[in-house]
Amino acid sequence: MKTLLKSSVAACILFITIWSCQKVPLTGRKQFVGLVSNEQMIQMSFAEYKGFMDTSKVISANASDAQMIARVGNRIKTAVENYLVQNNLGEIINGYQWEFKLVQSKEVNAWCMPGGKVCFYTGILPICKDEAGVAVVMGHEVAHAIASHGRERMSQAMAAQGITQLGAIGAGVYSGNQQTMELVGQVLGVGTTLGYVLPNSRKQESEADELGLIFMAMAGYDPQNAVAFWQRMAEAGKNSSKPPKILSTHPADETRIRDLQKQLPQAQKYYTAYASKR
């Protein structure tokens, strides 16, 4: 009976995998996202984000650094949304409610949850150096949300645990199911004690690098600043016994910088197009 059940679950997951793939904008990569809806992902993300901000030291929106984070975020958000709408991809951002917050922390990190919830830690600002450096990080983090990386990780985690119903995660959260809540915390958590946070894969990180380069260029930030930023970040990792979390699952420094240099000509086209409209 157990063998039959496992076979049925495996067959169901295989079937769902076949029909529930979508393509990432611009890169065209096929990804498996169908075990949780975008609406469910966003709802869980908003709750997790609020919980984190309620227990963190959020820098006042009137502070100059916080204003810079919001300014860069909104500029990139507007450029990306315009691109998606113009290319009939506006459904990707349905339900998004963008927020760009700066939190007091020595940790060198930044992240973006599904639905457009962005957080920068003050610890990363010295490496950013200026607004262009912030744009490099912002483009990369926004790319994770636009490329549905969180939803992809959630679907993969659900498949690994044999959860095949689209509503299973949401139902589990609302009923207080511990296993389900831990899974949500592992995928979305930033300060959660429910479990470790499932990281983006290196494939996703490389994709966020590529998209981030284009997104910052769309917003009028010179993409050539990306190489210098990641060189500084790599140096920070070498000079620390505990490398920045933002580097934890990223490609090797040399590989990343080499890939960015290869991608610069494509991103430069978007930067030139932005400049021609000014």
Rosetta silent file (secondary structure, phi, psi, omega in degrees, C-alpha in Angstrom):
SEQUENCE: MKTLLKSSVAACILFITIWSCQKVPLTGRKQFVGLVSNEQMIQMSFAEYKGFMDTSKVISANASDAQMIARVGNRIKTAVENYLVQNNLGEIINGYQWEFKLVQSKEVNAWCMPGGKVCFYTGILPICKDEAGVAVVMGHEVAHAIASHGRERMSQAMAAQGITQLGAIGAGVYSGNQQTMELVGQVLGVGTTLGYVLPNSRKQESEADELGLIFMAMAGYDPQNAVAFWQRMAEAGKNSSKPPKILSTHPADETRIRDLQKQLPQAQKYYTAYASKR
SCORE:     score description
SCORE:     0.000 S_00000001
   1 L     0.000  -44.762  179.722    0.000    0.000    0.000 S_00000001
   2 H   -63.249  -39.493  179.608    2.803    2.417    0.933 S_00000001
   3 H   -63.347  -41.769  178.770    4.617    1.591   -2.301 S_00000001
   4 H   -64.005  -41.124  179.333    1.458    2.273   -4.294 S_00000001
   5 H   -63.823  -45.003  178.996    0.936    5.577   -2.477 S_00000001
   6 H   -62.022  -39.413  179.398    4.507    6.678   -3.113 S_00000001
   7 H   -65.180  -39.334  179.852    4.157    5.757   -6.787 S_00000001
   8 H   -65.655  -42.551  178.144    0.928    7.739   -7.033 S_00000001
   9 H   -62.708  -44.751 -179.455    2.525   10.786   -5.409 S_00000001
  10 H   -61.962  -42.076  179.636    5.544   10.526   -7.709 S_00000001
  11 H   -65.149  -39.645  179.365    3.291   10.232  -10.764 S_00000001
  12 H   -64.183  -44.162  179.543    1.242   13.232   -9.613 S_00000001
  13 H   -63.415  -41.366  178.986    4.356   15.352   -9.100 S_00000001
  14 H   -61.666  -43.417  179.752    5.675   14.353  -12.528 S_00000001
  15 H   -62.688  -46.229 -179.270    2.349   15.320  -14.131 S_00000001
  16 H   -64.154  -39.039 -179.993    2.228   18.649  -12.319 S_00000001
  17 H   -58.928  -39.960 -176.412    5.854   19.338  -13.216 S_00000001
  18 H   -65.424  -43.821 -174.493    5.095   18.919  -16.901 S_00000001
  19 H   -95.666   -4.177 -174.031    2.184   21.389  -17.020 S_00000001
  20 L  -113.348   32.099  175.826    3.232   23.849  -14.338 S_00000001
  21 E   -96.788  152.392  174.209    6.436   25.291  -15.768 S_00000001
  22 E  -138.272  171.355 -179.359    6.849   28.892  -16.858 S_00000001
  23 E  -106.878  140.558  176.784    9.640   30.927  -18.410 S_00000001
  24 L   -75.194  133.406  178.514   11.693   33.572  -16.625 S_00000001
  25 L   -56.015  141.460  176.321   11.455   36.988  -18.349 S_00000001
  26 L    73.580  -49.124 -179.388   14.435   37.908  -20.545 S_00000001
  27 L   -81.018  -29.983  179.604   16.483   34.767  -19.806 S_00000001
  28 L    77.626    6.624 -179.066   13.785   32.382  -21.036 S_00000001
  29 L   -67.796  135.952  175.595   14.744   29.672  -18.534 S_00000001
  30 E   -80.355  136.167 -179.398   11.977   27.175  -17.801 S_00000001
  31 E  -136.057  150.200 -179.394   11.187   26.840  -14.106 S_00000001
  32 E   -94.636  113.069 -175.173    8.896   24.647  -12.023 S_00000001
  33 L  -132.032    3.609 -163.941    6.538   26.831   -9.958 S_00000001
  34 L   -79.625   -2.005 -177.764    3.161   25.121  -10.060 S_00000001
  35 L   -87.459   -5.104  175.040    2.749   23.688   -6.573 S_00000001
  36 L  -146.053  136.285 -177.294    1.978   27.071   -5.018 S_00000001
  37 L   -77.009  160.674  177.709    0.149   29.992   -6.598 S_00000001
  38 H   -62.719  -37.693  179.977    1.605   33.459   -6.935 S_00000001
  39 H   -62.945  -44.183  178.923   -1.200   34.791   -4.710 S_00000001
  40 H   -64.084  -41.611 -178.823   -0.378   32.316   -1.937 S_00000001
  41 H   -62.123  -44.158 -178.862    3.323   33.079   -2.205 S_00000001
  42 H   -66.002  -42.326 -179.331    2.729   36.811   -1.918 S_00000001
  43 H   -60.682  -44.334  178.695    0.364   36.447    1.035 S_00000001
  44 H   -67.215  -37.728  179.722    2.907   34.394    2.977 S_00000001
  45 H   -62.957  -45.161 -179.016    5.691   36.776    1.994 S_00000001
  46 H   -61.354  -41.134  179.583    3.830   39.833    3.265 S_00000001
  47 H   -65.025  -42.199 -179.835    3.186   38.179    6.615 S_00000001
  48 H   -66.203  -40.892 -179.528    6.837   37.138    6.973 S_00000001
  49 H   -63.716  -45.909  179.344    8.074   40.606    6.000 S_00000001
  50 H   -60.803  -43.082  179.566    5.813   42.346    8.497 S_00000001
  51 H   -61.355  -39.773  179.201    6.933   39.995   11.251 S_00000001
  52 H   -67.613  -47.356 -177.647   10.570   40.709   10.512 S_00000001
  53 H   -65.369  -34.185  179.324   10.132   44.481   10.358 S_00000001
  54 H   -65.158  -22.491 -177.640    8.108   44.521   13.583 S_00000001
  55 L  -113.474   14.385 -178.809   11.061   42.998   15.425 S_00000001
  56 L  -119.951  162.530  178.043   13.894   44.882   13.683 S_00000001
  57 L   -90.476   92.217 -177.896   15.412   48.325   14.026 S_00000001
  58 E   -81.559  129.061  179.055   14.105   49.994   10.882 S_00000001
  59 L   -70.285  136.943 -179.098   15.907   53.191    9.915 S_00000001
  60 L   -53.814  139.043  179.973   13.617   56.214    9.697 S_00000001
  61 L   -63.641  -16.671  179.366   12.342   56.934    6.193 S_00000001
  62 L   -83.465  -13.892  179.931   13.566   60.518    6.680 S_00000001
  63 L   -69.933  145.717 -174.327   17.209   59.434    7.046 S_00000001
  64 H   -60.868  -40.656 -179.789   19.355   60.083    3.974 S_00000001
  65 H   -66.737  -39.930  178.148   20.463   56.449    3.562 S_00000001
  66 H   -65.269  -38.037  177.918   16.885   55.191    3.854 S_00000001
  67 H   -65.016  -37.291  178.821   15.792   57.765    1.296 S_00000001
  68 H   -65.444  -43.590  178.697   18.513   56.563   -1.063 S_00000001
  69 H   -58.886  -46.682 -179.706   17.362   52.945   -0.728 S_00000001
  70 H   -65.279  -39.788 -178.857   13.756   53.965   -1.460 S_00000001
  71 H   -63.986  -47.622  179.734   14.806   56.215   -4.349 S_00000001
  72 H   -65.140  -44.000 -179.216   16.861   53.526   -6.069 S_00000001
  73 H   -60.011  -46.347 -178.690   14.228   50.876   -5.399 S_00000001
  74 H   -68.083  -34.609  178.680   11.392   52.912   -6.846 S_00000001
  75 H   -65.918  -44.059  178.998   13.436   53.913   -9.872 S_00000001
  76 H   -70.601  -41.464  178.603   14.286   50.279  -10.691 S_00000001
  77 H   -57.496  -46.333 -179.129   10.770   49.108   -9.863 S_00000001
  78 H   -62.591  -43.509 -179.487    9.234   51.647  -12.256 S_00000001
  79 H   -64.253  -43.473 -178.681   11.607   50.732  -15.083 S_00000001
  80 H   -68.432  -43.163  179.486   11.028   47.000  -14.678 S_00000001
  81 H   -62.934  -40.499  177.871    7.255   47.328  -14.402 S_00000001
  82 H   -61.011  -42.686  179.099    7.153   49.471  -17.550 S_00000001
  83 H   -62.092  -46.596 -177.718    9.162   46.851  -19.413 S_00000001
  84 H   -62.675  -44.618 -179.763    6.906   44.004  -18.263 S_00000001
  85 H   -64.246  -43.567 -179.612    3.700   45.848  -19.174 S_00000001
  86 H   -64.613  -23.367 -179.105    5.056   46.873  -22.574 S_00000001
  87 L  -108.420   23.431  176.671    5.940   43.245  -23.299 S_00000001
  88 L    56.885   37.511  179.046    2.605   41.792  -22.139 S_00000001
  89 L  -120.283   19.755 -175.272    4.142   40.322  -18.998 S_00000001
  90 H   -61.995  -22.180 -179.027    2.310   42.517  -16.514 S_00000001
  91 H   -64.628  -20.431  179.943    0.660   39.529  -14.809 S_00000001
  92 H   -60.549  -34.077 -175.647    4.009   38.733  -13.204 S_00000001
  93 H  -102.922   14.496  174.968    3.633   41.699  -10.861 S_00000001
  94 L   -59.532  129.588  178.085   -0.060   41.244  -10.055 S_00000001
  95 L    85.201   -3.687 -179.925   -0.541   41.762   -6.331 S_00000001
  96 L   -68.008  138.100  173.881    2.906   43.282   -5.769 S_00000001
  97 L  -132.390   92.164 -171.664    3.132   45.923   -3.045 S_00000001
  98 L   -67.657  139.473  171.023    6.658   47.254   -3.154 S_00000001
  99 E  -142.374  141.400 -179.547    8.467   48.345   -0.008 S_00000001
 100 E  -129.679  103.279 -174.620   12.109   49.349    0.347 S_00000001
 101 E  -116.427  149.112  175.370   13.341   49.383    3.934 S_00000001
 102 E  -113.720  128.082 -176.562   16.728   49.905    5.557 S_00000001
 103 E  -117.834  138.600  178.427   17.427   47.993    8.774 S_00000001
 104 L   -71.294  115.493  178.876   20.181   48.612   11.317 S_00000001
 105 L  -167.723  141.151  177.157   22.476   45.582   11.239 S_00000001
 106 L   -75.743  -12.902 -177.840   26.197   44.905   10.853 S_00000001
 107 L   -63.947  135.700  178.400   25.351   42.002    8.563 S_00000001
 108 L   -88.992   91.414 -174.210   26.438   42.511    4.949 S_00000001
 109 L  -162.385  163.487  173.171   23.232   41.511    3.252 S_00000001
 110 E  -158.925  155.580  179.146   20.081   42.520    1.373 S_00000001
 111 E  -157.037  163.282  177.181   17.081   40.562    0.139 S_00000001
 112 E  -137.804  123.145  178.080   13.774   40.803   -1.686 S_00000001
 113 E   -87.251  160.933  173.958   10.759   38.620   -0.911 S_00000001
 114 L   -53.065  140.964 -179.290    8.053   37.645   -3.400 S_00000001
 115 L    92.673    0.267  173.830    5.652   40.526   -3.931 S_00000001
 116 L    90.079   24.671  179.796    8.345   43.211   -3.856 S_00000001
 117 E   -93.044  107.424 -172.825    9.310   43.379   -0.175 S_00000001
 118 E  -109.198  140.974  175.753   12.908   44.606   -0.070 S_00000001
 119 E  -135.850  130.533  171.166   15.275   44.956    2.871 S_00000001
 120 E  -111.634  141.806  172.381   18.806   46.369    2.979 S_00000001
 121 E   -97.259  143.747 -179.267   21.045   46.053    6.032 S_00000001
 122 H   -60.065  -24.214 -178.691   23.210   49.046    6.930 S_00000001
 123 H   -63.961  -18.790 -178.875   26.201   46.687    6.938 S_00000001
 124 H   -91.457  -13.498 -174.695   26.195   46.490    3.152 S_00000001
 125 H   -62.944  -39.979  178.096   26.232   50.256    2.547 S_00000001
 126 H   -61.012  -30.314  178.587   30.017   50.749    2.926 S_00000001
 127 H   -78.850  -34.043  174.935   30.552   48.176    0.174 S_00000001
 128 H   -62.504  -39.789  178.658   27.897   49.802   -2.017 S_00000001
 129 L    74.525  -48.632 -174.356   29.776   53.123   -1.514 S_00000001
 130 L  -151.195 -173.065 -176.645   27.220   55.189   -3.439 S_00000001
 131 H   -63.503  -36.342  178.944   23.856   55.144   -5.204 S_00000001
 132 H   -63.699  -38.449  177.437   25.240   53.231   -8.188 S_00000001
 133 H   -66.221  -39.896  175.980   26.449   50.488   -5.839 S_00000001
 134 H   -61.511  -38.004 -179.897   23.024   50.335   -4.196 S_00000001
 135 H   -63.900  -34.472  177.345   21.518   49.987   -7.680 S_00000001
 136 H   -61.234  -50.034 -178.750   23.687   46.920   -8.341 S_00000001
 137 H   -67.434  -42.970 -178.597   22.361   45.195   -5.224 S_00000001
 138 H   -61.265  -44.814  179.199   18.802   46.448   -5.743 S_00000001
 139 H   -59.604  -43.322  179.931   18.700   45.179   -9.322 S_00000001
 140 H   -62.814  -45.798 -177.192   19.947   41.767   -8.194 S_00000001
 141 H   -71.260  -41.383  176.263   17.409   41.466   -5.369 S_00000001
 142 H   -60.479  -35.735  179.110   14.461   42.733   -7.420 S_00000001
 143 H   -59.282  -37.416  178.318   15.440   40.155  -10.043 S_00000001
 144 H   -59.023  -40.416 -179.091   14.820   37.365   -7.516 S_00000001
 145 H   -72.444  -45.473 -178.113   11.221   38.544   -7.131 S_00000001
 146 H   -64.615  -34.266 -179.243   10.551   39.144  -10.830 S_00000001
 147 L   -84.901    5.475  177.596   12.014   35.735  -11.709 S_00000001
 148 L    55.829   37.386 -178.355    9.743   34.031   -9.114 S_00000001
 149 H   -65.503  -36.633  178.131   12.731   32.399   -7.432 S_00000001
 150 H   -65.026  -42.878  178.387   10.947   32.119   -4.081 S_00000001
 151 H   -65.027  -37.216  177.723    7.958   30.417   -5.662 S_00000001
 152 H   -63.942  -44.495  179.330   10.301   28.093   -7.520 S_00000001
 153 H   -65.473  -38.911  179.404   12.088   27.126   -4.287 S_00000001
 154 H   -64.189  -44.715  179.560    8.769   26.596   -2.527 S_00000001
 155 H   -62.810  -40.315  178.544    7.476   24.323   -5.297 S_00000001
 156 H   -64.643  -40.843 -179.939   10.707   22.333   -5.267 S_00000001
 157 H   -67.311  -39.608  178.341   10.531   21.966   -1.487 S_00000001
 158 H   -63.979  -43.154  179.508    6.886   20.896   -1.648 S_00000001
 159 H   -61.433  -40.348 -179.348    7.683   18.317   -4.316 S_00000001
 160 H   -64.287  -28.923 -179.700   10.523   16.960   -2.201 S_00000001
 161 L   -96.634    3.933  177.359    8.088   16.490    0.697 S_00000001
 162 L    76.418   20.796  177.875    5.387   14.964   -1.472 S_00000001
 163 L   -89.875  111.741 -172.811    2.972   17.908   -1.128 S_00000001
 164 L  -112.699   -6.554 -179.748    1.041   17.973   -4.379 S_00000001
 165 L   -88.489  135.323 -177.653   -2.047   20.067   -3.632 S_00000001
 166 L   -60.391  -33.173 -176.718   -1.902   23.706   -4.646 S_00000001
 167 L   -94.946    3.358 -173.291   -3.635   24.822   -1.452 S_00000001
 168 H   -62.862  -41.040 -177.983   -1.766   22.554    0.932 S_00000001
 169 H   -65.500  -50.865 -179.584    0.776   25.128    2.057 S_00000001
 170 H   -59.997  -43.569  179.772   -1.769   27.867    2.735 S_00000001
 171 H   -62.965  -39.156 -179.757   -4.093   25.470    4.514 S_00000001
 172 H   -65.936  -38.786  179.030   -1.228   24.178    6.607 S_00000001
 173 H   -65.161  -46.972 -176.210   -0.193   27.668    7.664 S_00000001
 174 H   -68.935  -26.374  179.583   -3.708   28.688    8.668 S_00000001
 175 L   -89.684   -3.679  178.423   -4.245   25.462   10.619 S_00000001
 176 L    78.857   19.068  178.873   -0.929   25.890   12.430 S_00000001
 177 L   -61.309  120.050 -172.770    0.585   22.715   10.964 S_00000001
 178 H   -62.698  -43.237 -178.915    4.168   22.738   12.269 S_00000001
 179 H   -61.303  -42.964 -179.516    5.723   20.966    9.281 S_00000001
 180 H   -67.728  -41.889  179.861    4.089   23.375    6.848 S_00000001
 181 H   -63.903  -37.132  177.753    5.023   26.437    8.890 S_00000001
 182 H   -64.961  -39.375  179.562    8.626   25.257    9.020 S_00000001
 183 H   -63.365  -44.055  177.642    8.667   24.879    5.244 S_00000001
 184 H   -61.394  -44.617  179.766    7.375   28.430    4.787 S_00000001
 185 H   -62.994  -36.207 -178.628    9.965   29.702    7.255 S_00000001
 186 H   -69.874  -33.926 -179.231   12.752   27.863    5.480 S_00000001
 187 H   -82.240  -41.963 -173.991   11.873   29.334    2.098 S_00000001
 188 H  -104.067  -18.491 -168.530   10.984   32.896    3.153 S_00000001
 189 L   -60.604  141.777  175.733   12.527   33.261    6.596 S_00000001
 190 L  -123.453  -18.476  177.314   15.060   35.986    7.289 S_00000001
 191 L  -144.717   16.112 -172.082   15.131   35.845   11.058 S_00000001
 192 L   -69.610  149.073  174.386   13.001   32.790   11.634 S_00000001
 193 L  -104.384    6.002 -178.350   13.671   30.239   14.329 S_00000001
 194 L   -75.491  -21.057 -178.821   11.544   27.668   12.539 S_00000001
 195 L   165.440  176.045  178.945   14.481   26.332   10.560 S_00000001
 196 L   -71.622  155.629 -179.123   17.319   27.259    8.266 S_00000001
 197 L   -86.526  125.013  177.202   16.481   29.365    5.226 S_00000001
 198 L   -65.225  123.372 -175.094   16.524   27.447    1.980 S_00000001
 199 L   -79.412  159.906  168.392   19.023   29.336   -0.190 S_00000001
 200 L   -65.263  145.710  176.864   18.686   30.406   -3.766 S_00000001
 201 L   -73.803  163.856  177.855   20.465   27.948   -6.006 S_00000001
 202 H   -63.351  -31.685  177.338   23.610   29.032   -7.814 S_00000001
 203 H   -63.189  -43.207  178.795   21.601   28.905  -11.032 S_00000001
 204 H   -66.592  -39.527 -179.911   19.128   31.390   -9.551 S_00000001
 205 H   -64.952  -41.029  177.765   21.913   33.613   -8.246 S_00000001
 206 H   -65.435  -37.558  178.556   23.596   33.725  -11.650 S_00000001
 207 H   -66.870  -39.437  177.882   20.242   34.514  -13.229 S_00000001
 208 H   -66.123  -34.044  175.068   19.666   37.332  -10.715 S_00000001
 209 H   -60.930  -48.658 -177.308   23.099   38.722  -11.601 S_00000001
 210 H   -64.244  -48.610  179.988   22.195   38.773  -15.291 S_00000001
 211 H   -66.901  -39.900 -179.581   18.723   40.241  -14.787 S_00000001
 212 H   -59.972  -37.928  178.180   19.938   42.683  -12.146 S_00000001
 213 H   -61.353  -43.728  179.560   22.477   44.075  -14.573 S_00000001
 214 H   -69.816  -41.294 -177.136   19.709   44.724  -17.103 S_00000001
 215 H   -64.374  -42.249  178.932   17.281   46.110  -14.523 S_00000001
 216 H   -66.337  -35.056  178.553   19.722   48.703  -13.198 S_00000001
 217 H   -67.366  -39.899  177.384   20.526   49.703  -16.794 S_00000001
 218 H   -58.329  -32.232 -177.102   16.814   50.071  -17.587 S_00000001
 219 L   -89.066    2.452  176.111   16.605   52.507  -14.672 S_00000001
 220 L    90.758   17.759  174.772   19.507   54.597  -15.943 S_00000001
 221 L  -101.204  129.847 -177.474   22.322   53.274  -13.737 S_00000001
 222 L   -60.968  115.938 -177.077   25.532   52.442  -15.571 S_00000001
 223 L   -65.273  -15.666  178.899   25.799   48.620  -15.436 S_00000001
 224 L   -64.164  -18.602  177.503   29.594   48.830  -15.503 S_00000001
 225 H   -67.544  -18.615 -177.459   29.380   49.647  -11.786 S_00000001
 226 H   -64.654  -41.483 -178.941   28.370   46.022  -11.155 S_00000001
 227 H   -62.286  -46.302 -179.909   31.850   44.629  -11.773 S_00000001
 228 H   -63.310  -39.547  179.713   33.455   47.065   -9.343 S_00000001
 229 H   -62.324  -49.277 -176.504   30.816   46.353   -6.697 S_00000001
 230 H   -69.352  -24.321  172.363   31.251   42.575   -6.833 S_00000001
 231 H   -67.375  -41.663  176.927   35.018   43.011   -6.732 S_00000001
 232 H   -65.082  -40.898  179.654   34.593   44.964   -3.493 S_00000001
 233 H   -63.931  -41.530  178.471   32.209   42.327   -2.182 S_00000001
 234 H   -62.354  -39.777  179.453   34.665   39.550   -3.003 S_00000001
 235 H   -66.105  -38.513  177.975   37.391   41.434   -1.178 S_00000001
 236 H   -63.063  -36.384  178.311   35.129   41.834    1.853 S_00000001
 237 H   -67.157  -36.387 -179.651   34.596   38.079    1.839 S_00000001
 238 H   -71.529  -31.716 -176.273   38.322   37.396    1.788 S_00000001
 239 L   -88.675    6.663 -178.692   38.976   39.775    4.658 S_00000001
 240 L  -125.629  142.072  177.320   36.368   38.204    6.914 S_00000001
 241 L   -71.996  -20.794  178.580   36.348   34.909    8.768 S_00000001
 242 L  -124.339   98.309 -176.974   32.608   34.805    8.103 S_00000001
 243 L   -56.551  150.201  178.286   31.831   35.722    4.478 S_00000001
 244 L   -55.067  141.786 -179.512   28.778   37.944    3.848 S_00000001
 245 H   -58.542  -30.876 -177.550   25.524   35.964    3.615 S_00000001
 246 H   -63.168  -17.070  179.511   24.889   37.510    0.232 S_00000001
 247 H   -98.313   -2.420 -167.898   27.832   35.441   -1.046 S_00000001
 248 L   -58.915  -39.500 -178.626   26.790   32.141    0.557 S_00000001
 249 L  -119.379   15.147 -177.020   25.402   30.404   -2.506 S_00000001
 250 L   -79.159  161.194  175.419   26.785   32.622   -5.230 S_00000001
 251 L   -61.226  163.623  177.019   29.101   31.471   -7.980 S_00000001
 252 L   -55.964  147.266 -175.687   32.838   31.771   -7.374 S_00000001
 253 H   -52.950  -46.077 -177.767   34.008   35.387   -7.442 S_00000001
 254 H   -63.450  -39.942  179.907   36.065   34.922  -10.603 S_00000001
 255 H   -65.874  -45.025 -179.242   33.176   33.203  -12.379 S_00000001
 256 H   -60.312  -49.739 -176.711   30.688   35.871  -11.378 S_00000001
 257 H   -64.849  -39.481  177.991   32.859   38.773  -12.498 S_00000001
 258 H   -63.939  -42.101  179.318   33.729   37.042  -15.764 S_00000001
 259 H   -65.239  -41.764  178.972   30.045   36.367  -16.469 S_00000001
 260 H   -61.515  -40.661  179.093   29.082   39.960  -15.665 S_00000001
 261 H   -63.314  -35.694  177.659   31.721   41.251  -18.051 S_00000001
 262 H   -69.286  -31.767 -176.066   30.281   39.027  -20.791 S_00000001
 263 H   -86.529  -11.757 -177.023   26.776   40.311  -20.070 S_00000001
 264 H   -57.121  -43.464 -178.979   27.711   43.991  -20.020 S_00000001
 265 H   -57.686  -39.584  178.372   27.212   44.613  -23.777 S_00000001
 266 H   -65.680  -46.773  179.917   23.585   43.449  -23.578 S_00000001
 267 H   -64.300  -34.242 -178.423   22.886   45.537  -20.479 S_00000001
 268 H   -61.448  -30.162  178.305   24.631   48.511  -22.039 S_00000001
 269 H   -62.572  -40.268  178.838   21.984   48.569  -24.774 S_00000001
 270 H   -69.684  -36.088  178.754   19.295   49.241  -22.171 S_00000001
 271 H   -67.014  -41.222  178.505   21.453   51.913  -20.540 S_00000001
 272 H   -65.640  -40.231  179.486   22.011   53.610  -23.909 S_00000001
 273 H   -64.132  -38.421  177.389   18.276   53.446  -24.670 S_00000001
 274 H   -63.385  -46.516 -177.772   17.544   55.108  -21.308 S_00000001
 275 H   -63.511  -33.706 -177.887   20.080   57.863  -21.982 S_00000001
 276 H   -69.738  -19.676 -179.342   18.633   58.537  -25.452 S_00000001
 277 H   -89.442  -11.056 -176.647   15.243   59.338  -23.886 S_00000001
 278 L   -76.093    0.000    0.000   16.647   61.913  -21.482 S_00000001
